[in-house]
Amino acid sequence: MYLYFLSQGLSFTQIAVLEAAYNVTTVLGEVPTGYVGDRIGRRNSLLVGTGLIAATLVGIGLAGSFLALVALYVCWSMGYNFRSGSEDAWLYDTLTDDLSEDQFSRVRGRGESVSLLTGVVAAVVGGYLGNIDLSYPFFVAAGVTALGLVALLSLSEPDTYESADTDDLSLRRSLGIVRDAVTNRRIRAFVVYYYVLFAAVLYLVFMFVQPVFESVVVDLGVSSSRVESLLGWYYAAISLVGAGFSYYAGAIKDRIGLRTWFLVLPFGVGAALVGMYLVPVLALPVLLLARGTADVTRALASQYVNDRIESVGRATVLSAMAMVSGLTVIPFQLGSGAVSDVSSPLLALAIAGGVLIAGSLAVLAWEVPVSAGESAAEVGE
């Protein structure tokens, strides 16, 4: 994507503005689109989001100016906003129809595993297409995304959603549901612990994989001309590791438990990020595992929140969680960028790891963010 933008004459500053436009739209659009999803239905919201994404990808492939790309980035973010809360809400309510909502982590994890495995193949195909013309991958991605519209049209709304009282779901009531959710004693500490701290640090890991990988392998004696090809294989390995973890999301929930997973993982990741600054070669396995566990951790976090909220307003609440992450990651981005310019991304990640450890300890001193029980509980308890 960055190669395409640079070939269009954009500067790195303009690319940064595009990313900022995307993040700001995410923050401002999550709750309204979640509310729309609760009002018009999960499937209809997914149809709108998928259609927006497909159309935006075509637009990016045809765009000839910076301002056009800014507008398209806003549309791109809105497309994902419509999908972010509704897809998990639809899946959870569908499983609730069959009294199997406890299987959410397993089913979502299997789906994420297929997505990551597909991504390995797509990355290779996209590379060959990019060699022909850098706009071609966007057109092919739009076509593949549009197939999702056909799949969605074959689905129906869950009975759990249909029987819910959504006709009286005003925007004010939706905001009240969000407020009750984030202040609910079963969720409030978890929101800070995962959606504010852990998710923000994982986003920095995503940002800095490429420059850290390049600096480490060059220091190990690898020729600069081989970095890009090796990076492709490294990303493939990340997707494969992520697919493996996601496939066993249900087993992780049942055998390790949500409580143990979330109380141990942030400290392990934080310590590893600090450690790789002291021993840079550790960055290769640390970033591989940190990115590899990100998707399954997101699925488990969604399971935890879903178990503790009602069907009415579910998409709004889940979108609000994404909004919290999108908002709090901005200072992490700005701070890490400044540190990277002055020193290096390795130091920025080490500081982020220290903040994650200190912040997690502070949350634990306030209250345990993950309750021992995993049964559903109503908002407001």
C-alpha positions as CSV (number, residue, x, y, z in Angstrom):
1,M,0.0,0.0,0.0
2,Y,2.8,2.5,0.9
3,L,4.6,1.7,-2.3
4,Y,1.5,2.5,-4.2
5,F,1.0,5.8,-2.4
6,L,4.6,6.8,-3.0
7,S,4.3,6.0,-6.6
8,Q,1.4,8.4,-6.7
9,G,3.7,11.2,-5.5
10,L,2.5,11.3,-1.9
11,S,5.0,12.2,0.9
12,F,5.4,10.3,4.1
13,T,3.7,13.3,5.9
14,Q,0.7,12.9,3.6
15,I,0.6,9.2,4.3
16,A,0.6,9.9,8.0
17,V,-2.4,12.3,7.4
18,L,-4.3,9.5,5.7
19,E,-3.7,7.2,8.7
20,A,-4.8,10.0,11.1
21,A,-7.9,10.5,9.1
22,Y,-8.7,6.8,9.3
23,N,-8.2,6.8,13.1
24,V,-10.2,9.9,13.8
25,T,-13.1,8.5,11.7
26,T,-12.9,5.3,13.7
27,V,-13.1,7.2,17.0
28,L,-16.0,9.4,15.9
29,G,-17.9,6.7,13.9
30,E,-17.8,3.6,16.1
31,V,-20.7,4.3,18.5
32,P,-23.0,5.9,15.8
33,T,-22.5,2.9,13.4
34,G,-22.9,0.5,16.3
35,Y,-26.2,2.2,17.1
36,V,-27.3,1.9,13.4
37,G,-26.3,-1.8,13.5
38,D,-28.6,-2.3,16.5
39,R,-31.4,-0.4,14.8
40,I,-31.3,-1.9,11.2
41,G,-30.0,-5.3,12.1
42,R,-26.6,-7.0,12.3
43,R,-26.7,-8.4,8.8
44,N,-27.8,-5.1,7.2
45,S,-25.0,-3.3,9.0
46,L,-22.5,-5.9,7.7
47,L,-23.9,-5.4,4.2
48,V,-23.4,-1.7,4.3
49,G,-19.9,-2.0,5.7
50,T,-18.8,-4.6,3.2
51,G,-20.2,-2.6,0.3
52,L,-18.4,0.5,1.5
53,I,-15.1,-1.3,1.8
54,A,-15.4,-2.9,-1.7
55,A,-16.3,0.4,-3.3
56,T,-13.5,2.2,-1.4
57,L,-10.9,-0.3,-2.6
58,V,-11.9,0.3,-6.2
59,G,-11.7,4.1,-5.5
60,I,-8.2,3.8,-4.1
61,G,-7.1,1.9,-7.1
62,L,-8.4,4.7,-9.4
63,A,-7.5,7.7,-7.2
64,G,-5.3,10.4,-8.6
65,S,-5.0,13.0,-5.9
66,F,-4.2,13.3,-2.2
67,L,-7.6,14.8,-1.3
68,A,-9.4,12.0,-3.0
69,L,-7.5,9.5,-0.9
70,V,-8.3,11.4,2.3
71,A,-12.0,11.1,1.4
72,L,-11.6,7.4,0.5
73,Y,-9.8,6.7,3.8
74,V,-12.7,8.2,5.7
75,C,-15.1,5.9,3.8
76,W,-12.8,2.9,4.3
77,S,-12.8,3.5,8.1
78,M,-16.6,3.9,8.1
79,G,-16.9,0.6,6.3
80,Y,-15.0,-1.2,9.1
81,N,-17.0,0.8,11.7
82,F,-20.2,-0.8,10.4
83,R,-18.6,-4.2,10.6
84,S,-16.6,-4.0,13.8
85,G,-19.4,-4.4,16.4
86,S,-22.0,-6.0,14.2
87,E,-20.1,-9.1,13.1
88,D,-19.3,-10.2,16.7
89,A,-22.8,-9.3,17.8
90,W,-24.4,-11.3,14.9
91,L,-22.2,-14.3,15.7
92,Y,-22.9,-14.2,19.4
93,D,-26.6,-13.8,19.0
94,T,-26.7,-16.6,16.4
95,L,-24.9,-19.0,18.8
96,T,-27.3,-17.9,21.5
97,D,-30.2,-19.1,19.4
98,D,-28.7,-22.6,19.7
99,L,-27.8,-22.2,23.4
100,S,-24.2,-22.4,22.4
101,E,-22.9,-18.9,23.1
102,D,-20.1,-20.5,25.2
103,Q,-18.7,-21.7,21.8
104,F,-18.1,-18.1,20.6
105,S,-14.4,-18.2,21.1
106,R,-14.0,-21.5,19.3
107,V,-16.2,-20.5,16.3
108,R,-14.7,-17.1,15.9
109,G,-11.2,-18.4,16.4
110,R,-11.7,-21.0,13.6
111,G,-13.0,-18.2,11.3
112,E,-10.0,-16.0,12.1
113,S,-7.7,-18.9,11.5
114,V,-9.1,-19.4,7.9
115,S,-8.8,-15.6,7.4
116,L,-5.1,-15.6,8.4
117,L,-4.3,-18.7,6.2
118,T,-6.0,-17.0,3.3
119,G,-3.9,-13.9,4.0
120,V,-0.7,-15.9,3.5
121,V,-1.8,-16.8,0.0
122,A,-3.1,-13.3,-0.7
123,A,0.2,-11.7,0.3
124,V,2.0,-13.8,-2.3
125,V,-0.5,-13.2,-5.0
126,G,-0.6,-9.5,-4.2
127,G,3.1,-9.3,-4.6
128,Y,3.0,-10.7,-8.1
129,L,0.1,-8.4,-9.0
130,G,2.0,-5.4,-7.6
131,N,4.9,-6.2,-9.8
132,I,2.6,-5.8,-12.8
133,D,0.8,-2.7,-11.5
134,L,0.5,-1.5,-7.9
135,S,-3.2,-0.7,-8.4
136,Y,-4.2,-4.2,-9.3
137,P,-4.2,-5.7,-5.8
138,F,-6.8,-3.1,-4.8
139,F,-9.1,-4.1,-7.6
140,V,-8.7,-7.8,-6.8
141,A,-9.3,-7.2,-3.1
142,A,-12.4,-5.3,-4.0
143,G,-13.7,-8.2,-6.0
144,V,-13.0,-10.7,-3.2
145,T,-14.6,-8.4,-0.6
146,A,-17.7,-8.1,-2.7
147,L,-18.1,-11.9,-2.5
148,G,-19.0,-11.2,1.1
149,L,-22.2,-9.5,0.0
150,V,-23.3,-12.7,-1.6
151,A,-22.5,-14.7,1.6
152,L,-24.3,-12.2,3.8
153,L,-27.4,-12.2,1.6
154,S,-27.7,-16.0,2.3
155,L,-27.8,-15.4,6.1
156,S,-30.7,-14.3,8.3
157,E,-30.9,-12.2,11.5
158,P,-30.6,-14.2,14.7
159,D,-33.9,-15.0,16.5
160,T,-32.3,-13.5,19.7
161,Y,-31.9,-10.1,17.9
162,E,-35.4,-10.3,16.3
163,S,-37.0,-10.9,19.6
164,A,-35.1,-8.1,21.3
165,D,-36.8,-4.7,21.9
166,T,-34.9,-2.7,19.4
167,D,-37.8,-0.4,18.2
168,D,-37.4,1.7,21.3
169,L,-33.6,1.8,21.0
170,S,-33.0,5.5,20.8
171,L,-29.6,7.0,20.5
172,R,-29.9,8.3,24.1
173,R,-30.8,4.8,25.3
174,S,-27.8,3.4,23.4
175,L,-25.4,5.8,25.0
176,G,-26.9,4.8,28.3
177,I,-26.3,1.2,27.5
178,V,-22.7,2.0,26.7
179,R,-22.3,3.9,29.9
180,D,-23.8,1.1,32.0
181,A,-21.5,-1.4,30.3
182,V,-18.2,0.4,30.8
183,T,-19.1,1.2,34.5
184,N,-20.4,-2.3,35.2
185,R,-18.1,-3.8,37.8
186,R,-17.7,-6.9,35.7
187,I,-16.3,-5.0,32.7
188,R,-15.0,-1.6,33.8
189,A,-11.5,-2.7,34.9
190,F,-11.3,-5.0,31.8
191,V,-11.9,-2.1,29.5
192,V,-8.9,-0.2,30.9
193,Y,-6.8,-3.3,31.2
194,Y,-7.3,-4.7,27.6
195,Y,-8.9,-2.0,25.4
196,V,-6.8,0.9,26.7
197,L,-3.5,-0.6,27.7
198,F,-2.9,-4.0,26.0
199,A,-4.6,-3.3,22.7
200,A,-2.7,0.1,22.3
201,V,0.6,-1.6,22.9
202,L,-0.2,-4.3,20.4
203,Y,-1.0,-1.7,17.8
204,L,2.5,-0.3,18.3
205,V,3.9,-3.8,17.7
206,F,2.0,-3.8,14.4
207,M,3.4,-0.4,13.4
208,F,7.0,-1.2,14.1
209,V,7.4,-4.8,12.9
210,Q,9.0,-3.7,9.5
211,P,11.6,-1.2,10.7
212,V,12.6,-3.4,13.7
213,F,12.9,-6.4,11.5
214,E,15.0,-4.5,9.0
215,S,17.4,-3.1,11.6
216,V,17.8,-6.5,13.3
217,V,18.5,-8.6,10.2
218,V,20.9,-6.1,8.8
219,D,22.8,-6.0,12.0
220,L,23.0,-9.8,11.8
221,G,24.8,-9.4,8.4
222,V,21.9,-9.9,6.0
223,S,22.2,-7.8,2.8
224,S,19.8,-4.9,2.5
225,S,18.7,-6.2,-0.9
226,R,17.3,-9.3,0.8
227,V,15.3,-7.6,3.5
228,E,12.0,-7.3,1.5
229,S,11.9,-10.9,0.5
230,L,12.7,-12.1,4.0
231,L,10.1,-9.7,5.4
232,G,7.5,-11.4,3.2
233,W,8.3,-14.8,4.6
234,Y,8.3,-13.3,8.1
235,Y,4.8,-11.9,7.6
236,A,3.7,-15.3,6.3
237,A,5.1,-16.9,9.5
238,I,3.2,-14.4,11.6
239,S,-0.1,-15.3,9.8
240,L,0.6,-19.0,10.3
241,V,1.3,-18.6,14.0
242,G,-1.8,-16.4,14.3
243,A,-3.9,-19.0,12.4
244,G,-2.7,-21.7,14.8
245,F,-3.6,-19.7,17.9
246,S,-6.9,-18.7,16.5
247,Y,-7.9,-22.2,15.5
248,Y,-7.4,-23.3,19.2
249,A,-9.2,-20.2,20.7
250,G,-11.9,-22.4,22.2
251,A,-9.3,-24.8,23.7
252,I,-7.4,-21.8,25.2
253,K,-10.7,-20.6,26.8
254,D,-11.6,-24.0,28.1
255,R,-8.2,-25.3,29.3
256,I,-6.2,-22.2,30.2
257,G,-9.2,-20.0,31.0
258,L,-9.9,-16.3,30.2
259,R,-8.7,-15.2,33.6
260,T,-5.3,-16.9,33.4
261,W,-4.8,-15.8,29.8
262,F,-5.5,-12.1,30.4
263,L,-3.7,-11.9,33.8
264,V,-0.5,-13.5,32.4
265,L,-0.2,-12.3,28.8
266,P,0.2,-8.5,29.3
267,F,3.1,-9.0,31.7
268,G,4.7,-11.6,29.4
269,V,4.5,-9.2,26.4
270,G,5.6,-6.2,28.4
271,A,8.7,-8.0,29.7
272,A,9.5,-9.4,26.3
273,L,9.3,-5.9,24.7
274,V,11.7,-4.5,27.3
275,G,14.0,-7.6,26.9
276,M,14.4,-7.2,23.1
277,Y,15.7,-3.7,23.6
278,L,18.5,-5.2,25.7
279,V,19.0,-8.1,23.3
280,P,17.8,-6.9,19.9
281,V,17.9,-10.4,18.2
282,L,15.0,-11.4,20.6
283,A,12.8,-9.0,18.5
284,L,12.4,-11.7,15.8
285,P,10.6,-14.3,18.0
286,V,9.0,-11.7,20.3
287,L,7.3,-9.7,17.5
288,L,6.3,-13.0,15.8
289,L,4.5,-14.3,19.0
290,A,3.1,-10.9,20.0
291,R,1.5,-10.4,16.6
292,G,0.6,-14.1,16.4
293,T,-1.4,-13.9,19.6
294,A,-3.2,-10.6,18.9
295,D,-6.1,-12.0,17.0
296,V,-7.0,-14.8,19.4
297,T,-6.7,-12.4,22.3
298,R,-9.1,-10.0,20.6
299,A,-11.5,-12.9,20.1
300,L,-11.2,-13.9,23.8
301,A,-11.8,-10.3,24.8
302,S,-14.9,-10.2,22.7
303,Q,-16.1,-13.4,24.4
304,Y,-15.6,-11.9,27.8
305,V,-17.5,-8.7,27.0
306,N,-20.3,-10.5,25.1
307,D,-20.9,-12.8,28.1
308,R,-21.6,-9.8,30.3
309,I,-23.9,-7.6,28.1
310,E,-27.4,-8.0,26.8
311,S,-28.5,-8.5,23.2
312,V,-30.2,-5.1,23.0
313,G,-27.4,-2.6,22.3
314,R,-24.8,-5.4,21.9
315,A,-23.3,-4.0,18.6
316,T,-23.2,-0.5,20.1
317,V,-21.3,-1.7,23.2
318,L,-18.8,-3.7,21.1
319,S,-18.3,-0.7,18.8
320,A,-17.7,1.5,21.8
321,M,-14.9,-0.9,22.9
322,A,-13.3,-0.4,19.5
323,M,-13.7,3.3,19.9
324,V,-12.0,3.3,23.2
325,S,-9.0,1.5,21.6
326,G,-9.0,3.9,18.6
327,L,-9.0,6.9,20.9
328,T,-6.3,5.8,23.4
329,V,-3.9,4.5,20.8
330,I,-3.4,8.1,19.4
331,P,-1.1,9.3,22.3
332,F,0.7,6.0,22.1
333,Q,1.3,6.6,18.4
334,L,2.5,10.2,18.8
335,G,4.7,9.3,21.7
336,S,6.3,6.3,20.1
337,G,6.8,8.3,16.8
338,A,8.7,11.0,18.7
339,V,10.9,8.4,20.6
340,S,11.6,6.6,17.3
341,D,12.8,9.8,15.6
342,V,15.1,10.6,18.5
343,S,16.3,7.1,19.2
344,S,14.8,4.0,17.7
345,P,11.6,1.9,17.4
346,L,13.2,-0.7,19.7
347,L,13.4,1.9,22.5
348,A,9.8,3.0,21.8
349,L,8.6,-0.5,22.1
350,A,10.6,-1.0,25.3
351,I,9.0,2.0,26.9
352,A,5.6,0.8,25.7
353,G,6.3,-2.5,27.4
354,G,7.2,-0.8,30.6
355,V,4.0,1.3,30.5
356,L,2.0,-1.9,29.9
357,I,3.5,-3.6,33.0
358,A,3.1,-0.5,35.2
359,G,-0.4,0.2,33.9
360,S,-1.5,-3.4,34.4
361,L,-0.2,-3.4,37.9
362,A,-2.1,-0.2,38.6
363,V,-5.4,-1.8,37.3
364,L,-4.8,-4.9,39.4
365,A,-4.3,-2.7,42.5
366,W,-7.7,-1.1,41.7
367,E,-9.5,-4.4,41.1
368,V,-9.0,-7.7,39.3
369,P,-10.0,-7.0,35.7
370,V,-11.1,-10.5,34.8
371,S,-13.7,-12.2,37.1
372,A,-13.3,-15.8,38.0
373,G,-16.8,-16.7,36.7
374,E,-17.5,-16.8,32.9
375,S,-21.3,-17.0,32.9
376,A,-23.4,-14.3,31.4
377,A,-24.4,-11.4,33.6
378,E,-26.6,-8.5,32.9
379,V,-25.4,-5.0,32.5
380,G,-25.8,-2.9,35.6
381,E,-25.0,-5.5,38.2
